CSV table of C-alpha atoms and ligand atoms in Angstrom, one decimal:
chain,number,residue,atom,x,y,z
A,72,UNK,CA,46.6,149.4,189.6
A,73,UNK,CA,42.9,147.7,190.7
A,74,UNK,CA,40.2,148.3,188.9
A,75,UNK,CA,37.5,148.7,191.4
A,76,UNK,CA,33.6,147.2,191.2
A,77,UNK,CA,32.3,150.7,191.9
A,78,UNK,CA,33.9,151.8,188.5
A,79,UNK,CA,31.8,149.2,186.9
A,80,UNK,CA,29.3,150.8,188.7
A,81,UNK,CA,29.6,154.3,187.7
A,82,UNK,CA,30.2,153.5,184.1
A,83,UNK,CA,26.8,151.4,183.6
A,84,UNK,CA,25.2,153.8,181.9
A,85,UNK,CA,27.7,155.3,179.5
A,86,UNK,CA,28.3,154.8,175.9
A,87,UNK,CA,30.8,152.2,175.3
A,88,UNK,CA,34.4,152.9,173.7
A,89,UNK,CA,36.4,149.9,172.4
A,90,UNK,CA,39.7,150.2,170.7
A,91,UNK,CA,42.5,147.7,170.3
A,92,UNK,CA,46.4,147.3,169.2
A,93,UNK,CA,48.5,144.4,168.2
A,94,UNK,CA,51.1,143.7,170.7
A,95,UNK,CA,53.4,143.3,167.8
A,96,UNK,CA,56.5,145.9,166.6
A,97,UNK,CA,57.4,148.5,169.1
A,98,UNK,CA,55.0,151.6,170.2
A,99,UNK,CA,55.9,154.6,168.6
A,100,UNK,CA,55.5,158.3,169.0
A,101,UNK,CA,52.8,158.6,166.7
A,102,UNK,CA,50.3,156.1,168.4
A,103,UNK,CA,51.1,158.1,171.6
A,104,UNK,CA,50.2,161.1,170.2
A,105,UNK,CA,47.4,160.3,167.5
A,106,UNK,CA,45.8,157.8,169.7
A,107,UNK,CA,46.6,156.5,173.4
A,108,UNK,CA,46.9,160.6,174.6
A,109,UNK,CA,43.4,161.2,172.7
A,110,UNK,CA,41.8,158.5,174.8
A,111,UNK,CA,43.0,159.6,178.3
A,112,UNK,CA,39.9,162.5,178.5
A,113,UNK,CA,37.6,159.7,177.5
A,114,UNK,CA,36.7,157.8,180.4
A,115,UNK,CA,35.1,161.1,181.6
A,116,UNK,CA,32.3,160.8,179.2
A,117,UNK,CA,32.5,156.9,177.7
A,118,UNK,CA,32.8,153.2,179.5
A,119,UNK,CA,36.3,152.8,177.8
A,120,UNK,CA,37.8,149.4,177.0
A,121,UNK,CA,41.2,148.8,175.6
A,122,UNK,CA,41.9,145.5,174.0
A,123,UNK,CA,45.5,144.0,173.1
A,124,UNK,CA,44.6,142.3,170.5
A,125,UNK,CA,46.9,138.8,170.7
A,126,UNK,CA,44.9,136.7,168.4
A,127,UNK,CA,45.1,139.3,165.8
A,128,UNK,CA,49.0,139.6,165.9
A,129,UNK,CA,49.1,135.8,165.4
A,130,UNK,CA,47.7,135.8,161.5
A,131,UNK,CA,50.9,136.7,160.6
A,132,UNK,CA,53.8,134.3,162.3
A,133,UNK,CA,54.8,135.6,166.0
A,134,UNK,CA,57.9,134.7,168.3
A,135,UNK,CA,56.2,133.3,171.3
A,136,UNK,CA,58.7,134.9,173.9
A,137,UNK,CA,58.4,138.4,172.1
A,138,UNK,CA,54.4,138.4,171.5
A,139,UNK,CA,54.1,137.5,175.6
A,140,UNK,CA,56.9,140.2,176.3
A,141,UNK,CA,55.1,142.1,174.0
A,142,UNK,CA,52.3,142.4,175.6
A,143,UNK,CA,53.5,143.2,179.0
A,144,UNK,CA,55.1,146.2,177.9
A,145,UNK,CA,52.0,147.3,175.7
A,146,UNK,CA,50.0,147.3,178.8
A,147,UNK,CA,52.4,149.0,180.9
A,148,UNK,CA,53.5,152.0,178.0
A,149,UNK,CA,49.5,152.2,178.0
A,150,UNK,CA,49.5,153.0,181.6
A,151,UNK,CA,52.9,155.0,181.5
A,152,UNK,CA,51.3,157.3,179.1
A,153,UNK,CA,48.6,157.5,181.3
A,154,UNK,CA,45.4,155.2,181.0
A,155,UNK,CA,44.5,154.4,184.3
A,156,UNK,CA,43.5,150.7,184.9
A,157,UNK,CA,41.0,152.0,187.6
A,158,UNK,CA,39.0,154.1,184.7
A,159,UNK,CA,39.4,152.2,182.0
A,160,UNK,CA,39.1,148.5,181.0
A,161,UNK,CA,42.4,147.0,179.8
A,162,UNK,CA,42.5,143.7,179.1
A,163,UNK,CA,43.9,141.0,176.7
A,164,UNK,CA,41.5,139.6,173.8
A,165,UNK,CA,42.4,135.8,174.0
A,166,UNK,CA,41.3,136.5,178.3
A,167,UNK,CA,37.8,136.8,177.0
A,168,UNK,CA,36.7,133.6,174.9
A,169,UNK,CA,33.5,134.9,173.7
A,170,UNK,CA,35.9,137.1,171.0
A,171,UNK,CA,36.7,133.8,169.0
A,172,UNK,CA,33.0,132.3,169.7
A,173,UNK,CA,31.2,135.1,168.2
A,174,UNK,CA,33.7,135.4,165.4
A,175,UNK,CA,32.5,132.1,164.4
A,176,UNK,CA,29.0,132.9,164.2
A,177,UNK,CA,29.9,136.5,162.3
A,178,UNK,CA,31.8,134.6,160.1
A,179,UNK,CA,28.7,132.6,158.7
A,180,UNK,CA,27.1,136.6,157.7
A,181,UNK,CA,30.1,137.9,156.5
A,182,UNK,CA,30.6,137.1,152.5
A,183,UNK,CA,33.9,136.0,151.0
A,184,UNK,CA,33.8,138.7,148.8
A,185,UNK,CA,33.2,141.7,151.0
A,186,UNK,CA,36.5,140.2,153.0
A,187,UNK,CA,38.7,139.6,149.7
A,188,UNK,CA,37.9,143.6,149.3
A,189,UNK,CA,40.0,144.6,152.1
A,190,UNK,CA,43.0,146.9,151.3
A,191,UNK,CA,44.5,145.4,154.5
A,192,UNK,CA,43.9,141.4,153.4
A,193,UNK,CA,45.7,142.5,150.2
A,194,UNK,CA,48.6,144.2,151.5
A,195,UNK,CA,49.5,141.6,153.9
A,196,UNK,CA,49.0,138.5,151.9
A,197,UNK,CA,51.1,140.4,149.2
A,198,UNK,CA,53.7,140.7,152.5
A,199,UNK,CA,53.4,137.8,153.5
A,200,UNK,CA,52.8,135.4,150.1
A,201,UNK,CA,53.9,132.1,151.5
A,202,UNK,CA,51.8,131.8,154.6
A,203,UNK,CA,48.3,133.6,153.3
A,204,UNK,CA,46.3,131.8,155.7
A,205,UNK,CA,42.6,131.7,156.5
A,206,UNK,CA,42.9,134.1,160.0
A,207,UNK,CA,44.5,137.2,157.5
A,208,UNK,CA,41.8,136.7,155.7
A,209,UNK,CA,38.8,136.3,158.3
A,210,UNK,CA,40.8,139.3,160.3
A,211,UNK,CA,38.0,141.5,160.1
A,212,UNK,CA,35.6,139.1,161.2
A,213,UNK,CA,37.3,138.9,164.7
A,214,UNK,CA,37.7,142.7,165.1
A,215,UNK,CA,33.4,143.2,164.3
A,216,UNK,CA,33.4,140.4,167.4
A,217,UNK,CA,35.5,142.3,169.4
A,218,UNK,CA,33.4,146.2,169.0
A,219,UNK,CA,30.0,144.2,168.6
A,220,UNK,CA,30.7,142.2,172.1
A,221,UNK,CA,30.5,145.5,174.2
A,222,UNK,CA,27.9,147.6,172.3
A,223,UNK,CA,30.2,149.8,171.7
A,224,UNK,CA,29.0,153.0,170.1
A,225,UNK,CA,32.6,154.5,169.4
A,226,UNK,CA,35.5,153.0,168.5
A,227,UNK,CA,38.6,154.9,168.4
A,228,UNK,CA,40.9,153.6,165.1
A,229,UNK,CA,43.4,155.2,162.3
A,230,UNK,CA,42.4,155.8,159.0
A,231,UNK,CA,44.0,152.8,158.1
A,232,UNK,CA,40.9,150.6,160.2
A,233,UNK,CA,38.1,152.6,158.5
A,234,UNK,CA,37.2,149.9,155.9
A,235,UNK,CA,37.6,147.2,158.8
A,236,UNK,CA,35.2,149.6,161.1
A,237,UNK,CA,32.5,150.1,157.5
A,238,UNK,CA,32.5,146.3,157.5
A,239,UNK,CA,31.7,145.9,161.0
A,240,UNK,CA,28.5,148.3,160.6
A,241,UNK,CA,27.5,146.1,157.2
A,242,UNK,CA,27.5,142.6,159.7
A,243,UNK,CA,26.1,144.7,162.5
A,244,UNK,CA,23.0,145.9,160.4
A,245,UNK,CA,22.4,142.7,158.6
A,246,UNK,CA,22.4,140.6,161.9
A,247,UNK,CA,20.0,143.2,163.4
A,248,UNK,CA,17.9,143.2,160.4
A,249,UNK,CA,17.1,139.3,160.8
A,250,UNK,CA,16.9,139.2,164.1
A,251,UNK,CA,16.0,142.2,166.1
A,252,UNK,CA,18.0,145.1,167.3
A,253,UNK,CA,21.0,142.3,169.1
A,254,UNK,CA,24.2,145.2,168.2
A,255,UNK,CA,24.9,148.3,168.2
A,256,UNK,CA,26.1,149.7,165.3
A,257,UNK,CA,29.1,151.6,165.9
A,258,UNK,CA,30.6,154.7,165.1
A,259,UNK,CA,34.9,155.5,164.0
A,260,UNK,CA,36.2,158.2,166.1
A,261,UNK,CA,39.0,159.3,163.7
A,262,UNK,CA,41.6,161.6,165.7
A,263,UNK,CA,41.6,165.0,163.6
A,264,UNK,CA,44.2,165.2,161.3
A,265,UNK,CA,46.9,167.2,163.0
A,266,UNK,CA,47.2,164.0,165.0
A,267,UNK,CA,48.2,161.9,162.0
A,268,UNK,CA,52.2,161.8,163.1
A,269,UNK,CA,53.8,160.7,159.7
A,270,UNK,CA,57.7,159.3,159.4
A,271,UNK,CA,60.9,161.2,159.9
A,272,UNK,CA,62.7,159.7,156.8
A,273,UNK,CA,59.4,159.3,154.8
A,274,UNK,CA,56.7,162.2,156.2
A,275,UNK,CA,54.4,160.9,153.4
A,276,UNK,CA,53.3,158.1,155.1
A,277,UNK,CA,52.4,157.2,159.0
A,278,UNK,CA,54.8,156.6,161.1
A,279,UNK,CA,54.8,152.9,161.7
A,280,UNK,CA,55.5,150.7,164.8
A,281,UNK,CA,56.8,147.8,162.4
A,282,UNK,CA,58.8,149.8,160.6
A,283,UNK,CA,62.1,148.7,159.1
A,284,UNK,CA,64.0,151.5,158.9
A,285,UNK,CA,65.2,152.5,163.0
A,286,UNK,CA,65.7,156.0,161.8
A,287,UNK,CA,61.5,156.4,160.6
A,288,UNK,CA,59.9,156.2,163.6
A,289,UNK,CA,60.5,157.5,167.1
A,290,UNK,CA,59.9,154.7,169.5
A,291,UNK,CA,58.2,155.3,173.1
A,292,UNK,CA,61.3,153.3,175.0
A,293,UNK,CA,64.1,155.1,172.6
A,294,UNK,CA,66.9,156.2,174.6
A,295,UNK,CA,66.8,160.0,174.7
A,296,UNK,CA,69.5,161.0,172.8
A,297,UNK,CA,68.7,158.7,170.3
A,298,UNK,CA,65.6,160.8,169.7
A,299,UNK,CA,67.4,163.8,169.9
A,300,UNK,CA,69.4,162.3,166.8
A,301,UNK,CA,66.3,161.7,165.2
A,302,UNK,CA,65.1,164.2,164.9
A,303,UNK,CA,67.9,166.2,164.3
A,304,UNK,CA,68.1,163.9,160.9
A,305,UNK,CA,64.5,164.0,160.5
A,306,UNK,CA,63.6,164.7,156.6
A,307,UNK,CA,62.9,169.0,155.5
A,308,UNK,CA,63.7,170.8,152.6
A,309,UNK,CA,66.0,173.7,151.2
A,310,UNK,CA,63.4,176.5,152.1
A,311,UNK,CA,65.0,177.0,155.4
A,312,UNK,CA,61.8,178.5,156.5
A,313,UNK,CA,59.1,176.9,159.1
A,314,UNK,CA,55.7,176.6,157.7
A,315,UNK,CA,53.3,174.5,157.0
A,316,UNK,CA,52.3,173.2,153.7
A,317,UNK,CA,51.7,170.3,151.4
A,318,UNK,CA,54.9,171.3,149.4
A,319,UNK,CA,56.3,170.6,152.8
A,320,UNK,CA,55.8,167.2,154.3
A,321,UNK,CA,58.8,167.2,156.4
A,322,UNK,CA,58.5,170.5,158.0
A,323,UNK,CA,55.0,170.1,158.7
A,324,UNK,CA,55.0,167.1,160.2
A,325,UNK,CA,58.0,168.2,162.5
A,326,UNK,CA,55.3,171.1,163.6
A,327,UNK,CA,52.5,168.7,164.0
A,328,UNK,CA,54.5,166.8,166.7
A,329,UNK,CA,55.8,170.4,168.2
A,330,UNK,CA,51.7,171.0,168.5
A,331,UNK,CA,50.6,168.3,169.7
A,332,UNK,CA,53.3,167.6,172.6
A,333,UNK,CA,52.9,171.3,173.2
A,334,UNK,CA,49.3,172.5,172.4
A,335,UNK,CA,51.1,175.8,170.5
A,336,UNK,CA,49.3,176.8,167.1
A,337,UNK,CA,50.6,176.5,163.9
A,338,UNK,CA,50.5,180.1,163.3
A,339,UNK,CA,52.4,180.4,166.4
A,340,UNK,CA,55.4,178.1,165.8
A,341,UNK,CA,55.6,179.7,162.6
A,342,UNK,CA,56.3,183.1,164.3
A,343,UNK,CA,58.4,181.9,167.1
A,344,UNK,CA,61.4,180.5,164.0
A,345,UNK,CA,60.6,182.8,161.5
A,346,UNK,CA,64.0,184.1,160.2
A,347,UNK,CA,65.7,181.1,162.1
A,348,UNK,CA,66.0,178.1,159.6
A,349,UNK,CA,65.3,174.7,160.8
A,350,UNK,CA,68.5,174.4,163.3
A,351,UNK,CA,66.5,175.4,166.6
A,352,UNK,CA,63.4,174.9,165.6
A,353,UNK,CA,64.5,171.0,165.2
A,354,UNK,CA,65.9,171.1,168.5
A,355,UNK,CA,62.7,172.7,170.3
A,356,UNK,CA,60.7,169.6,168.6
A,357,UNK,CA,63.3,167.8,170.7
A,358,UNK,CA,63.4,169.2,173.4
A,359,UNK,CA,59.3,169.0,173.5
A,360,UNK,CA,59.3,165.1,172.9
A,361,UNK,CA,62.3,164.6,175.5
A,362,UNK,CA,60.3,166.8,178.0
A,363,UNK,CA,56.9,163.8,177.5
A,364,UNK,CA,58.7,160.8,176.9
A,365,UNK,CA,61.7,161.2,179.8
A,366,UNK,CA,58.7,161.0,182.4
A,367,UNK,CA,56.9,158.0,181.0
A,368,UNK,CA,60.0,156.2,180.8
A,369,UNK,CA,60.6,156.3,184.3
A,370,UNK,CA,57.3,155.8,185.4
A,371,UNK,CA,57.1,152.7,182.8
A,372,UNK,CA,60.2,151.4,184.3
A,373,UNK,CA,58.4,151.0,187.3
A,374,UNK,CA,55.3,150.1,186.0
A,375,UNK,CA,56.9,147.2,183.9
A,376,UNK,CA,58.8,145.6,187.5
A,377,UNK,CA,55.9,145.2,188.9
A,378,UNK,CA,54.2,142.1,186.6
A,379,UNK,CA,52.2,140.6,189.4
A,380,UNK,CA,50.5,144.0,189.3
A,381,UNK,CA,50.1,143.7,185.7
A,382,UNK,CA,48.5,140.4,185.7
A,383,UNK,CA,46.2,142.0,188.3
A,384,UNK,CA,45.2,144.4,186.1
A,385,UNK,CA,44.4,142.1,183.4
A,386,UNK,CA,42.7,139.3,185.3
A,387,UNK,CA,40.8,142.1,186.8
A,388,UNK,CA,40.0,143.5,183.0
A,389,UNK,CA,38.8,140.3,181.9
A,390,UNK,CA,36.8,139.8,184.2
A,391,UNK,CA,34.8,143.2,183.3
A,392,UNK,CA,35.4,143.0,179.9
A,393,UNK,CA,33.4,138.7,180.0
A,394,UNK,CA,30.5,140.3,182.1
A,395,UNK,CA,29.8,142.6,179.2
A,396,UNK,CA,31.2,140.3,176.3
A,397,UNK,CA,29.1,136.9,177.9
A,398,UNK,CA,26.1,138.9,178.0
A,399,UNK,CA,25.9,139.6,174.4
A,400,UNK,CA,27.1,136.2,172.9
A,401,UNK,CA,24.2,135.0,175.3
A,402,UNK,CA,21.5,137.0,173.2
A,403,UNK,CA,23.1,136.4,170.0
A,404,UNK,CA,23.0,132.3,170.7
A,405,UNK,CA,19.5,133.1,171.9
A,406,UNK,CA,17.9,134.5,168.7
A,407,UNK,CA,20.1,131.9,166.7
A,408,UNK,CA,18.1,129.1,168.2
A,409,UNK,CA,20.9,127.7,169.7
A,410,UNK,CA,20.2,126.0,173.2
A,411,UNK,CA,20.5,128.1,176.5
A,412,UNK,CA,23.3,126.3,179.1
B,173,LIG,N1,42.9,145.9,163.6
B,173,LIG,C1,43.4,146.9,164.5
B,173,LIG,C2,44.7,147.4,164.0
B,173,LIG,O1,45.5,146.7,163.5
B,173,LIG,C3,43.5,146.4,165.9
B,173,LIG,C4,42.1,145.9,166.4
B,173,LIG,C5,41.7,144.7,166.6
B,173,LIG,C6,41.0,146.8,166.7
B,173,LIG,N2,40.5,144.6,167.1
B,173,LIG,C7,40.0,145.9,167.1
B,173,LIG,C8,40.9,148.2,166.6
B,173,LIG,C9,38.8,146.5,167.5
B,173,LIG,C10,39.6,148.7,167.0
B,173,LIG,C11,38.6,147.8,167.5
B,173,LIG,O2,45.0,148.6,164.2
């Protein structure tokens, strides 16, 4: 778990990938497989950092022995599932201080309006009505400081972080259009849509990690045969026959985790159950979770003892991730006029 100088070495070069997570609710089964296994090829081709993002989580109100637990086990699911601290750069936002600095200065070129547009700003303060405070709103503020910090050309998000990743590029090009080419404007690298893992109970919308409903979402540390149960009750319909379709949100959504755990077609999980109903076709979906998720809980067990060795791993990230993030509030204060150190 060391994440070596040469690394920083060999990734010099490289287009920069930056993606982040609140450490907050429980990591499910759909973030596994529509985002943190989509990001394991990555650090082939891209410098890849991956950011819990702590200050985020604390615009709404946080339990401060459950965010810090929190983000232990983040970190260590992350590298259960197999991000490798050696090839990536995993750290903790509120490690690097130049997130909040240059959210201050992005804050005076983002416009009230263009943040009060934000589906997510709306949701939450309707979620949260009695503490709508000025961090929910500024939200998207910090997360253009934390993609415009490392140049990073792609950043890996949901659908649901579009409008946050459009707004980035909007303060991006405006600052570079005053003051010289200082960011890169970045791209979203949206997984493709077979990746989108949707709710057991409720398969027409995303399965959530801060869900309320247990029996919605499969969770990364769920026992086994509480999965099993899962998604043995998982949602269908009265068809009784496995295909895929927009008339069938359950059914299909069942398949799209059968694919993606297993790489099998569509086409071919229809023609392995046809004529069978739902009965073992629910229980090879099971046994093809079980068969990912029994591993990484072991190795996470271990991985999770060990918290000196997760420290190291995020002293060691911040430590690359300020080298890069330093570098660029540096030029930004520079073409501001503000004084050099
Ligand atoms: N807002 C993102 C979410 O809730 C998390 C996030 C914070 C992020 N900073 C980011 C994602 C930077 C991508 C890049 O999912």
């Amino acid at each position: 778990m060391t994440q070596s100088i040469e690394v920083n070495e060999r990734t010099q070069h490289r287009p920069v990938v930056l993606s982040g997570i609140q450490p907050s609710g429980r990591l499910t089964l759909g973030n596994y497989l529509g985002a943190i296994k989509n990001w394991l090829p990555l650090s082939e081709h891209y410098d890849c950092h991956y950011m819990l993002a702590d200050l985020h989580t604390i615009t709404v109100r946080q339990d401060p022995v459950v965010l810090r637990e929190h983000c232990y086990e983040f970190l260590a699911l992350y590298i259960a599932c197999g991000l490798d601290p050696a090839q990536n750069v995993l750290f903790v936002q509120s490690h690097v201080a130049a997130h909040a600095q240059l959210a201050w200065v992005l804050n005076c070129y983002t416009q009230m309006g263009e943040l009060a547009r934000m589906t997510q700003f709306k949701d939450k303060s309707a979620k949260h009505a009695d503490n709508i405070n000025v961090g929910l709103y500024d939200y998207p503020a910090l997360m253009a400081a934390d993609i415009l910090l490392y140049q990073a050309s792609e950043v890996p998000v949901g659908g649901d972080q579009k409008q946050h990743l459009e707004l980035t590029r909007d303060i991006a090009e405006r600052f570079n259009n005053l003051y010289g080419k200082v960011f890169t404007v970045p791209e979203p690298m949206i997984p493709p849509v077979g990746a989108r893992i949707m709710g057991l109970q409720e398969p027409t919308a995303k399965m959530s990690k801060s869900d309320n409903a247990e029996t919605n979402s499969i969770y990364l540390l769920d026992p086994v045969d509480k999965v099993v149960r899962k998604l043995r009750r998982a949602v269908t319909d009265s068809e009784a026959v496995v295909r895929a379709g927009d008339d069938k949100p359950g059914v299909t959504n069942l398949m799209s985790i059968l694919s993606a755990c297993t790489g099998e077609s569509f086409a071919a999980i229809e023609a392995r159950f046809a004529g069978q109903g739902y009965g073992p076709f629910k229980q090879a979906v099971a046994d093809a979770v079980v068969a990912i998720l029994e591993p990484m809980q072991a190795r996470y067990k271990d991985i999770r003892e060990d918290t000196a060795g997760l420290r190291r791993v995020l002293r060691e990230g911040a430590e690359a991730a300020r080298t890069k993030a330093d570098a660029t509030l540096a030029r930004v204060h520079e073409v501001l006029g503000l004084l050099p150190q």
